Coordinates of C-alpha atoms and ligand atoms in Angstrom, one line a residue:
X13 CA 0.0 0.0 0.0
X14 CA 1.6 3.4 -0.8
X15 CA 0.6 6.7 0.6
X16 CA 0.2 8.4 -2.7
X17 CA -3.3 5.8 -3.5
X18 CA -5.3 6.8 -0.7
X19 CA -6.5 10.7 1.1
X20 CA -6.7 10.5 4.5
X21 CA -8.6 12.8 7.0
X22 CA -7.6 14.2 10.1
X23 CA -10.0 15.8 12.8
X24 CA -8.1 18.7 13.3
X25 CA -8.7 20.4 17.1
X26 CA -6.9 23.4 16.2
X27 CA -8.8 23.9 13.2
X28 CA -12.0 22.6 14.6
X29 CA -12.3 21.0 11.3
X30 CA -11.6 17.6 9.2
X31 CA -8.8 18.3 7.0
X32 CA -7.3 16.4 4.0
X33 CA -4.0 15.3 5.9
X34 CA -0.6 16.4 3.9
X35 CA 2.9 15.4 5.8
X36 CA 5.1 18.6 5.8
X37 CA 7.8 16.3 4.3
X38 CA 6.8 14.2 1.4
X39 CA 6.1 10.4 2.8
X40 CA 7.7 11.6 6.3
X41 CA 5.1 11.7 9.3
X42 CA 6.5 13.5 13.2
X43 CA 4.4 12.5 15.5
X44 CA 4.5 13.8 19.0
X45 CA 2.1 12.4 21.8
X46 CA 2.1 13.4 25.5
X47 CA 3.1 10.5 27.2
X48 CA 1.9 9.0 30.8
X49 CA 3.2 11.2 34.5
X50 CA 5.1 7.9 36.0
X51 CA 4.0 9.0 39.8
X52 CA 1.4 6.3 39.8
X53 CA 0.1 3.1 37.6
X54 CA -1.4 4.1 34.8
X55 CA -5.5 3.5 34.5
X56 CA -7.7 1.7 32.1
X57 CA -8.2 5.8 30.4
X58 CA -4.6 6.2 30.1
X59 CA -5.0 3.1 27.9
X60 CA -7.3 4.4 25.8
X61 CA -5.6 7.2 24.8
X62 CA -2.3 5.4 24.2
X63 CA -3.7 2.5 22.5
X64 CA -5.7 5.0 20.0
X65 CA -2.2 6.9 19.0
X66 CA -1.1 3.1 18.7
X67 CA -3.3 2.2 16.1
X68 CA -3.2 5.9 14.2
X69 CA 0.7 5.2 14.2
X70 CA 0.5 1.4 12.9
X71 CA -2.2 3.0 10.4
X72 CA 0.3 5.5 9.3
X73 CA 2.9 2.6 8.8
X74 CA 0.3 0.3 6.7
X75 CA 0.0 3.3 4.0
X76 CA 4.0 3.2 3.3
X77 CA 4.7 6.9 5.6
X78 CA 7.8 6.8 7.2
X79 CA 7.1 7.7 10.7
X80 CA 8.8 9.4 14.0
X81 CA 6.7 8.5 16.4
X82 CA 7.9 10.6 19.9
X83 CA 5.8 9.9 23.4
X84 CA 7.5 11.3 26.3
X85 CA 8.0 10.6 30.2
X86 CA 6.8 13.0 32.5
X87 CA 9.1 12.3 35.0
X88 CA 9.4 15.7 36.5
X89 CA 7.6 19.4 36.9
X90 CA 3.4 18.2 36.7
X91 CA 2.0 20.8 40.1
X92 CA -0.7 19.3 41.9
X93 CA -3.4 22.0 42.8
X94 CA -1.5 22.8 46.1
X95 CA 2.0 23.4 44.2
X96 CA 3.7 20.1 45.0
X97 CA 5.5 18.6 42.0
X98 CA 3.2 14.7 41.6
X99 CA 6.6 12.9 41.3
X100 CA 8.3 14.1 44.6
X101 CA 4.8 13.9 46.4
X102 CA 4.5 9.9 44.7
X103 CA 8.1 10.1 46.2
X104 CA 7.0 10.9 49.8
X105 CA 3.8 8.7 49.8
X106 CA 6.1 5.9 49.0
X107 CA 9.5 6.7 50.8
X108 CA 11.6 6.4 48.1
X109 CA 13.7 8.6 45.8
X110 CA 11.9 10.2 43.0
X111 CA 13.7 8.3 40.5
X112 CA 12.7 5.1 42.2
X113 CA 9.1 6.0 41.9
X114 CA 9.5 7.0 38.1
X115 CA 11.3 3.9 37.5
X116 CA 9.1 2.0 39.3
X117 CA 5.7 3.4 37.3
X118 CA 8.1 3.8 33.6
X119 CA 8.3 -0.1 33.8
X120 CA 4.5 -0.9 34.7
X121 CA 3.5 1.4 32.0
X122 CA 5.8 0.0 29.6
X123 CA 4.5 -3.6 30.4
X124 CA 0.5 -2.5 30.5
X125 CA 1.8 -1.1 27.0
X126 CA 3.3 -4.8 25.8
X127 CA 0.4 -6.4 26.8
X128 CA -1.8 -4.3 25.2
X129 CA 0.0 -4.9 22.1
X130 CA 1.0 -1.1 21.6
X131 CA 4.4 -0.4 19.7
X132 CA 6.7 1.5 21.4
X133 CA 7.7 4.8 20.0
X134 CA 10.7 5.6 18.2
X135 CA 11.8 7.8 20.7
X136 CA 10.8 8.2 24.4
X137 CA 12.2 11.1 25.8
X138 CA 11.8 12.1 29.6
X139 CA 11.6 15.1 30.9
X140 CA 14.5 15.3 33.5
X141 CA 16.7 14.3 30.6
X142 CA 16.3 17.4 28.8
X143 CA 16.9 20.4 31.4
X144 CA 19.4 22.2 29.9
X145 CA 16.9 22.3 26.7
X146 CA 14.2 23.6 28.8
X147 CA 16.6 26.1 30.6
X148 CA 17.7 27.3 27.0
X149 CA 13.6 27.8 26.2
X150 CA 13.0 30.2 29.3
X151 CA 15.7 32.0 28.3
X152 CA 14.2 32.1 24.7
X153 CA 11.0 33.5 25.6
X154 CA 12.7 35.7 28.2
X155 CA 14.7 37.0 25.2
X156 CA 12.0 37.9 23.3
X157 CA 9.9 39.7 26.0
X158 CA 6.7 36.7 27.2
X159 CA 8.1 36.1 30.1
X160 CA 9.5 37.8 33.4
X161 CA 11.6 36.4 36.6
X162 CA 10.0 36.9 39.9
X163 CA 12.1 36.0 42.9
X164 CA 14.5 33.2 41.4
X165 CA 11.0 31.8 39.3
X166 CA 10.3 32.3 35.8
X167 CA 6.8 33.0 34.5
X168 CA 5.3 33.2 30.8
X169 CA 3.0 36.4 30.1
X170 CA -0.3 35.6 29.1
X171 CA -1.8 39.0 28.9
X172 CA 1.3 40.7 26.9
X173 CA 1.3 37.0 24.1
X174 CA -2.6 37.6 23.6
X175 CA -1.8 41.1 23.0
X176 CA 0.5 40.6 21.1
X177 CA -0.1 37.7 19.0
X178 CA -4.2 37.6 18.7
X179 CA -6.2 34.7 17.9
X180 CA -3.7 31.8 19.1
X181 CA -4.2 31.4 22.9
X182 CA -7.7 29.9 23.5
X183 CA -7.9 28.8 19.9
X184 CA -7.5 24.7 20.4
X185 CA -9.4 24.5 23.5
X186 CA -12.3 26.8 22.1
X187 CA -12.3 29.3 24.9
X188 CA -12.5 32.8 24.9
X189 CA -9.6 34.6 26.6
X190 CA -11.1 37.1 28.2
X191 CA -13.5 34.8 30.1
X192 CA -10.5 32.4 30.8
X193 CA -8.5 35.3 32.2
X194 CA -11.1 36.4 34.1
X195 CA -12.0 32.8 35.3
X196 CA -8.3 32.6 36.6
X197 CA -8.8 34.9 39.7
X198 CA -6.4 33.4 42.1
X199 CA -2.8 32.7 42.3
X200 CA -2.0 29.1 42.8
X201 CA -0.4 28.5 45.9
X202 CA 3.2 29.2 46.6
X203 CA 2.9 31.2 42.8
X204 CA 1.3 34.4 44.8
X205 CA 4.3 36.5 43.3
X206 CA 2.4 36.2 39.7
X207 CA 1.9 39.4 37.8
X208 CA -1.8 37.6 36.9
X209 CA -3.3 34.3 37.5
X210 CA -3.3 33.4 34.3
X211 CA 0.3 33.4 34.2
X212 CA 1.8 29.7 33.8
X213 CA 5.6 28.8 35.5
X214 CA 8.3 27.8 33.3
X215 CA 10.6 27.8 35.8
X216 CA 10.3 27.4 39.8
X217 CA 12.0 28.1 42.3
X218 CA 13.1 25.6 45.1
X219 CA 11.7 25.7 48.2
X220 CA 12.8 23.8 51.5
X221 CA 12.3 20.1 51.2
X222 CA 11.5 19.9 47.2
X223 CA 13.5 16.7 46.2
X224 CA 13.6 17.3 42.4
X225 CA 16.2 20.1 41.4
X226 CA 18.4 21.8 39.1
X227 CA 20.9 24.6 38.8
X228 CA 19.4 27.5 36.3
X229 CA 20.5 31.1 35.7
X230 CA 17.2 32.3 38.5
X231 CA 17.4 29.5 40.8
X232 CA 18.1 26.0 42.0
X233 CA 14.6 24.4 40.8
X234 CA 12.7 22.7 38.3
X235 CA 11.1 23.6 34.9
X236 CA 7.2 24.0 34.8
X237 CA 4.8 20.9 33.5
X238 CA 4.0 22.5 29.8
X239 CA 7.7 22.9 28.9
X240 CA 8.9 19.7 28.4
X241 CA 6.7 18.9 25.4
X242 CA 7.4 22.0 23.5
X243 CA 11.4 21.1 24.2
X244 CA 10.7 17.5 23.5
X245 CA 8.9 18.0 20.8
X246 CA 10.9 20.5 18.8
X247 CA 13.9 18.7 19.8
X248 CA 13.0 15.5 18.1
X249 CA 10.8 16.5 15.4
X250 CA 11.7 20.4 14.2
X251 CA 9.9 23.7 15.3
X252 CA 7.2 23.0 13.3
X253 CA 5.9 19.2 12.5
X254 CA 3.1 17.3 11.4
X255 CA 0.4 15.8 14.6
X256 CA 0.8 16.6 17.5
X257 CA -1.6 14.4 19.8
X258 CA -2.8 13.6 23.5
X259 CA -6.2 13.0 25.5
X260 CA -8.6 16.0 25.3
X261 CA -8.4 16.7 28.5
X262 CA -4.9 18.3 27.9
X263 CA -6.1 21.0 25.8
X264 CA -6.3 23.2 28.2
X265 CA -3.7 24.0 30.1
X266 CA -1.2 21.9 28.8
X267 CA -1.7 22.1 25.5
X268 CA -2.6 25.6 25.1
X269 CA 0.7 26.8 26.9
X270 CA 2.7 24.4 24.9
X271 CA 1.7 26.4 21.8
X272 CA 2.3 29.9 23.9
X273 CA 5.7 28.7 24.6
X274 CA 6.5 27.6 20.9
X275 CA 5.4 31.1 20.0
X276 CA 7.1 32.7 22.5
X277 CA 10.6 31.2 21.3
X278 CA 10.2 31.1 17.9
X279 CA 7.1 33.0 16.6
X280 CA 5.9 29.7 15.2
X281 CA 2.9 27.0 15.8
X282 CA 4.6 23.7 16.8
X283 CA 2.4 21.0 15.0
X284 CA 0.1 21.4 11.6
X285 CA -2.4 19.1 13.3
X286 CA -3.9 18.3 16.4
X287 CA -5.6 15.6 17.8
X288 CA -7.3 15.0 20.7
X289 CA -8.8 11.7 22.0
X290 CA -12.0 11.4 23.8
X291 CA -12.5 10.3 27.4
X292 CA -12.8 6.8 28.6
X293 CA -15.5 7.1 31.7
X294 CA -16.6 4.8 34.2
X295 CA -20.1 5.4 36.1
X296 CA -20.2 8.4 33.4
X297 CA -17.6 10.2 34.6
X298 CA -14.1 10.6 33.5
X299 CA -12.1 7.5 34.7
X300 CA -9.5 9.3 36.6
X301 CA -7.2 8.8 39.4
X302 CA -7.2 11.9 41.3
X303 CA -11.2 11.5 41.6
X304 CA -10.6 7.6 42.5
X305 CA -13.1 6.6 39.4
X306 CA -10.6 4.3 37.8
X307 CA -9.9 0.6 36.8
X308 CA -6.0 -0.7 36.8
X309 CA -5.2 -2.8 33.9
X310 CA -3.9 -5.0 36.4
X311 CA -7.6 -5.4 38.4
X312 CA -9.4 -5.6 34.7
X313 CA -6.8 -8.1 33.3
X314 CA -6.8 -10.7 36.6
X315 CA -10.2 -9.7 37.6
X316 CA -9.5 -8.0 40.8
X317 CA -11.9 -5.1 40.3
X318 CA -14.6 -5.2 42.7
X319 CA -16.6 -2.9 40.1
X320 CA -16.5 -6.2 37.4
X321 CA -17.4 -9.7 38.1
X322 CA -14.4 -11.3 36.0
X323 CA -11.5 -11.2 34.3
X324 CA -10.6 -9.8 30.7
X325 CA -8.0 -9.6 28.6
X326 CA -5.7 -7.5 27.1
X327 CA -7.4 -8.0 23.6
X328 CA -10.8 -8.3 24.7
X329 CA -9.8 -4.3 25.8
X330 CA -8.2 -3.4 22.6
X331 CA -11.3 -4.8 20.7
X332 CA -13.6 -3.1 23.1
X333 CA -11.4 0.1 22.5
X334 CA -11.9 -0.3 18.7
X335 CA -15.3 -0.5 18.3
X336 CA -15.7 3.1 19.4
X337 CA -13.8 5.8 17.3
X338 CA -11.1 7.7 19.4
X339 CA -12.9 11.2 19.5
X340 CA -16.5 9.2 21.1
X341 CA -17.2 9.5 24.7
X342 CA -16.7 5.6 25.4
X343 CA -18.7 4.3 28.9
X344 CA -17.0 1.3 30.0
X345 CA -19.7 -1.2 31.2
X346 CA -19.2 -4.9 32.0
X347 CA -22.3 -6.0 29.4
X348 CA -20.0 -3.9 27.0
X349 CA -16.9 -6.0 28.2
X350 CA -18.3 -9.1 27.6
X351 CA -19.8 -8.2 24.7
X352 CA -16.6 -7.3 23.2
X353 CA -15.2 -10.5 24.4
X354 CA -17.2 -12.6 22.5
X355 CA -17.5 -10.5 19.4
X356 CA -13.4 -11.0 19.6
X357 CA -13.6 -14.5 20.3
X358 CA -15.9 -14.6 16.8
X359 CA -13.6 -12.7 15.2
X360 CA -10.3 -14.7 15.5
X361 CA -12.3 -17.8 15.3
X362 CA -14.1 -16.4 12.0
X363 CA -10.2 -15.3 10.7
X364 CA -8.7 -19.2 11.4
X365 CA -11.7 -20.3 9.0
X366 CA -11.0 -17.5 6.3
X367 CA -7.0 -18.4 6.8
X368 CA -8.1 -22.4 6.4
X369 CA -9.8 -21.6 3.4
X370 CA -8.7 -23.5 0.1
X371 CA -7.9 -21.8 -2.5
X372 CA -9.2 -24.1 -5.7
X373 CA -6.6 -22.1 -8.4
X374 CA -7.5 -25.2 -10.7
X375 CA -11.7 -23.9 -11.2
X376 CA -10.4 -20.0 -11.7
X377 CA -12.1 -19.0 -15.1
X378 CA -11.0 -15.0 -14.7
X379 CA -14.8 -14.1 -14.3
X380 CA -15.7 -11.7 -11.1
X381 CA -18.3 -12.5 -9.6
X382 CA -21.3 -10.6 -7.4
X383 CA -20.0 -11.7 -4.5
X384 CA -16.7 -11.4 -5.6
X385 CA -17.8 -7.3 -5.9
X386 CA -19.3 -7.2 -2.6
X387 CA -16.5 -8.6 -1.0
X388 CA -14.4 -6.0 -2.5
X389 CA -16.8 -3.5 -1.7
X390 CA -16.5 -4.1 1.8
X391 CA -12.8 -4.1 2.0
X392 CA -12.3 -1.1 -0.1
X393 CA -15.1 0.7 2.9
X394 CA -13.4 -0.9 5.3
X395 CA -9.5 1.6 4.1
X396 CA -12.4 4.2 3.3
X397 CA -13.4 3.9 7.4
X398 CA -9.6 4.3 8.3
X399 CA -8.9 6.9 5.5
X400 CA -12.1 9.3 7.3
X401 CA -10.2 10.3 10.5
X402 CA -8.8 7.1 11.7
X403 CA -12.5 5.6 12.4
X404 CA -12.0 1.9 13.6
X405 CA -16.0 1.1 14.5
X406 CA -16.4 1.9 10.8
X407 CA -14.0 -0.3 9.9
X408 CA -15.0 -3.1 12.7
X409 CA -18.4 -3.1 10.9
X410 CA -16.9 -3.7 7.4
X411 CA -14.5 -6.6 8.5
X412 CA -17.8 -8.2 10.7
X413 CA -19.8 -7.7 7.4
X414 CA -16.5 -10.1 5.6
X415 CA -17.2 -12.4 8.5
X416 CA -20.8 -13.5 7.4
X417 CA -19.3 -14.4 3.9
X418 CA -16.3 -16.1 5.5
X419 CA -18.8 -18.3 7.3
X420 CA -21.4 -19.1 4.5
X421 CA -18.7 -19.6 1.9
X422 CA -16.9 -22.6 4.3
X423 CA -20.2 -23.6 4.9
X424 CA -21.3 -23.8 1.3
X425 CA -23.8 -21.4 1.5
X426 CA -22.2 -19.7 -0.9
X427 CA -20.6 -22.3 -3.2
X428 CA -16.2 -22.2 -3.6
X429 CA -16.6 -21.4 -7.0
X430 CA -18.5 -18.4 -6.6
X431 CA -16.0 -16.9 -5.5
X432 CA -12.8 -16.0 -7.5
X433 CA -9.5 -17.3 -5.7
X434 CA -7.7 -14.1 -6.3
X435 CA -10.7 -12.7 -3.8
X436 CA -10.2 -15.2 -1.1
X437 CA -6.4 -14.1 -0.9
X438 CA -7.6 -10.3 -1.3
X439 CA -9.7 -11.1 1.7
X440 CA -6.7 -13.4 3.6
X441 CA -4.4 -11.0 3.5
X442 CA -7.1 -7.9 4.3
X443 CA -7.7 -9.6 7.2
X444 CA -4.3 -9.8 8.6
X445 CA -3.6 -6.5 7.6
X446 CA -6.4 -5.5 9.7
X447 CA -6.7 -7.6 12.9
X448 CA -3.3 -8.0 13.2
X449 CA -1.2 -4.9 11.6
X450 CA -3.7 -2.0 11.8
X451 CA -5.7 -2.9 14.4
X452 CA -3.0 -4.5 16.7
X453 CA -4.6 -7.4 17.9
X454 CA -2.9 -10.4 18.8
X455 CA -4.8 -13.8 18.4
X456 CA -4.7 -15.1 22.2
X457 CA -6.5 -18.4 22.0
X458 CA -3.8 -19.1 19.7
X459 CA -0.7 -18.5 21.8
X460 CA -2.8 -19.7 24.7
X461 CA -2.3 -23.6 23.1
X462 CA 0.6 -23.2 21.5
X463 CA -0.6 -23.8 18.2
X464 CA 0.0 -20.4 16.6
X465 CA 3.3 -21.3 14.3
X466 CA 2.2 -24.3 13.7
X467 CA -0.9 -23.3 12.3
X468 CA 0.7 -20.6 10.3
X469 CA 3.7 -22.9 9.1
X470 CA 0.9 -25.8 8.0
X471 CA -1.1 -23.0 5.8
X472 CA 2.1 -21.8 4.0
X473 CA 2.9 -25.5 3.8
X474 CA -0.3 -26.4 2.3
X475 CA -0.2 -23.1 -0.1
X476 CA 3.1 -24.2 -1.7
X477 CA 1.8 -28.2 -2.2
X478 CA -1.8 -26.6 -3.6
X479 CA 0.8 -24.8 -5.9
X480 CA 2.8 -27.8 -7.2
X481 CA -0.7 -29.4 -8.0
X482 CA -2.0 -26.9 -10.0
X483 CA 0.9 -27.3 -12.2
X484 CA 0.3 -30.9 -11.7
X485 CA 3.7 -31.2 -10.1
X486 CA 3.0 -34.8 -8.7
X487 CA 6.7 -35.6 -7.4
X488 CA 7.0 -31.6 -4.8
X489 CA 3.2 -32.3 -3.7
X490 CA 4.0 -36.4 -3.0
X491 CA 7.4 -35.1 -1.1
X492 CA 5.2 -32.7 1.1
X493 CA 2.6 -35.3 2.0
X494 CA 5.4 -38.0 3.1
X495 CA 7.3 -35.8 5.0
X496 CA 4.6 -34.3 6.9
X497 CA 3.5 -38.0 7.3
X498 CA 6.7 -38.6 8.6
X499 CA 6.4 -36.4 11.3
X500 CA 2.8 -37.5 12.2
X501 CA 0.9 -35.5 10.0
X502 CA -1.7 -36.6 7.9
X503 CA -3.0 -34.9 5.0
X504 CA -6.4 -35.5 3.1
X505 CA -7.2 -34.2 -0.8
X506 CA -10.7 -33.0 -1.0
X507 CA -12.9 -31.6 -3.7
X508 CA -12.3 -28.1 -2.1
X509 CA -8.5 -28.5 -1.0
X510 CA -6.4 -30.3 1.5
X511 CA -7.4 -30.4 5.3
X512 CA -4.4 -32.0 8.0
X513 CA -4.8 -33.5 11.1
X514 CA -2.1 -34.9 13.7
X515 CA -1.9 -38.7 13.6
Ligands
LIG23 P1 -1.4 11.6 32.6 O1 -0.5 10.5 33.0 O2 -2.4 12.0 33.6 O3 -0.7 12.8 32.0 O4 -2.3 11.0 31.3 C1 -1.8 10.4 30.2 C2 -2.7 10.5 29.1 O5 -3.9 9.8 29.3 C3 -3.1 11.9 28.7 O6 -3.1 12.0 27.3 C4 -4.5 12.1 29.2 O7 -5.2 13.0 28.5 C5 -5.0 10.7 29.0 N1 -6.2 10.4 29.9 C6 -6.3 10.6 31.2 N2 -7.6 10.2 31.6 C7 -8.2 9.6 30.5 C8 -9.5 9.0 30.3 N3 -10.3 8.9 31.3 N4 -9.8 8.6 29.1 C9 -8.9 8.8 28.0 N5 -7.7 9.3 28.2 C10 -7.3 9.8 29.4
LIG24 ZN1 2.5 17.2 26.8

């Protein structure tokens, strides 16, 4: 598949618009997402959000883009509403040094991440490894007159930027400044010293007992939250670059001072698009850890939770994740949970059969047939789904569409010959594209028994012999079946291809 056959759409939150989606560098995609804060496991929302830039990144890959895919670590600088940085106070909750806890939570998240089948980026930067790029920011936006020192801290301007530079702050999240800067009426703590509430830290001083700290030209202490993505991000993918993405809930603050900063250095926007997933919720409310609403991977995937009355699994959650596109409110229920289970279970069952399926080269006349156009139809809708802003429940519904004609063709409700081999392999191959490429599933009963490569080596097996007979190459296709034999496998030559079973 190259990118040059098919248009694909973006949502764009800064736009507020769906946009036809053109890399800044010809068949090159920079993709920044904000990453998890490791003071704490991540939660079943978290997930959501990570597994949704998964499968827009392995979507990306499938059309031929070359991509740079950067998540970072926030492993430093994210206040709490009090003013405590969350990794020292993870730190103090847990006696341990702050680099314990982020080590601790960088490894959970990177297993929840394995498990979940999600590829790991091609860079992960963290936060405390880039100070002296965050130090050389401040002093960029210092330079250029958005920001001012108060008492060893460093804060940007908001009122002098919107002056200055109308129509960008406020624009992602949709609100309107004035109302935001008059909604911002008090200082947060310990940040009294603030020319105007709605001034954000980029640098902060030190006080007594913060564990987390660095020497700067205006003080020892630490940079503010919103920095590290704009330093990240520019770092790794350029001062200007193609998605930048995160859950919606970052738009404002994080994401709207992330832009103010990149403007304040360099006078430019940082990314062409933006996209924003939508919340995960439990009980309809955001799942969230700071209101104690959440679900650990852990409790959903050894069925722990005392809000479910089971276990699922990691693909039973990335199926359930599909079937809702990323910018839906999704509501996570246990009738939904089990209903994705078993509309997974049908699906890898229903992709076995379609991978089983013979192919019978020997009856191809060249003719397409109906359903050889409505099979087609649906995979084409299917990339159409994908192509219109990433849309996976679209897809989902295209590929359980396939599976009715998977099942009535190996059950000869649709005779073999109706359909043209060339389709069944269009369809075989669409398949794993999609479940396994794309959509990032992994086929668990499979690796549960132990069966997967020899399942997989037995197909190619049986392709190559169907081969040899076609060309009526009697001697390959007897060698196949008396090897096999000879290591306990039986083969049997049907009207409609060659079935095995272990002797
Ligand atoms: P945090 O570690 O809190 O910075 O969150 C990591 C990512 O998860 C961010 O992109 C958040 O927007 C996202 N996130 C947090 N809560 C949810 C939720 N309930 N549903 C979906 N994404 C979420
Ligand atoms: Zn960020």
């Amino acid at each position: 598949m190259k990118t040059a056959q098919r248009t694909l759409r973006i949502s764009n939150t800064l736009s507020g618009k769906k946009e036809i989606f053109t890399p800044l560098h010809e068949g090159l995609v920079g993709m920044y997402v904000c990453g998890p804060t490791v003071y704490n496991n991540v939660h079943l929302g978290n997930c959501r959000t990570f597994t949704s830039f998964d499968i827009i990144y392995r979507y990306l890959l499938h059309l031929g883009y070359r991509v740079r895919y950067v998540r970072n670590i926030t492993d430093v600088g994210h206040l709490t509403d009090d003013g405590e940085d969350r990794m020292a106070q993870g730190a103090r909750l847990h006696k341990l040094e702050p680099m314990e806890v982020a080590q601790r939570y960088t490894l959970d998240f990177h297993e929840v991440m394995r498990m979940l089948n999600n590829l790991p980026p091609s860079i992960e930067p963290r936060a405390t490894g880039h100070i002296p790029e965050q130090i050389e920011m401040v002093q960029r936006i210092l330079e250029r007159g958005y920001a001012y020192e108060r008492n060893g801290s460093v804060y940007f301007n908001v009122r002098k930027f919107i002056a200055e530079n109308p129509g960008i702050y406020g624009r992602l999240s949709g609100r309107v400044v004035e109302e935001l800067i008059a909604e911002s009426r008090e200082n947060l703590k310990g940040q009294e010293e603030k020319d105007h509430p709605a001034d954000f830290a980029l640098w902060m001083k030190a006080r007594p007992g913060d564990l987390m700290i660095w020497k700067s030209p205006w003080s020892v202490g630490f940079p503010g939250w919103h920095l590290e993505c704009s330093v990240m991000s520019t770092k790794y993918l350029g001062q200007t670059f193609d998605i930048h993405g995160g859950g919606g809930d970052l738009k404002f603050p994080h994401h709207e001072n992330e832009i103010a900063q990149n403007y304040g250095a360099c006078g430019c926007s940082p990314a062409r698009y933006w996209i924003h997933t939508n919340m995960l919720q439990l009980n309809g409310a955001k799942m969230s850890k700071s209101e104690g609403n959440f679900i650990t991977p852990e409790q959903l995937f050894t069925g722990t939770s005392s809000l479910l009355s089971k276990a699922y699994s990691p693909m039973v959650l990335r199926y359930y994740f599909l079937q809702a596109h990323y910018a839906s409110v999704l509501d996570m229920t246990e009738e939904g949970l089990r209903a994705a289970e078993k509309a997974y279970n049908k699906m890898m069952e229903t992709n076995q059969l379609l991978q089983s399926l013979p192919v019978n080269t020997a009856t191809y006349d060249g003719s397409e047939s109906a359903h050889d156009r409505a099979i087609l139809r649906h995979i084409e809708a299917a990339y159409e789904g994908m192509d219109d802003d990433f849309n996976t429940a679209i897809a989902l519904a295209h590929l359980n569409e396939l599976c009715s004609y998977v099942h009535k063709i190996a059950h000869r409700q649709i005779p073999l010959d109706d359909v043209s081999p060339w389709v069944i392999e269009r369809l075989k191959t669409f398949f794993r594209a999609f479940l396994f490429d794309i959509f990032g599933l992994r086929d668990e009963r499979q690796h549960a028994n132990g069966n997967h490569l020899v399942e997989g080596l037995m197909a190619l097996i049986l392709d190559i012999r169907a081969a040899a007979r076609a060309q009526k190459d009697w001697n390959t296709s007897d060698k196949i079946r008396d090897a096999l034999a000879a290591l306990g496998i039986a083969l049997k030559d049907g009207k409609d291809g060659t079935t095995w079973t272990r002797l």
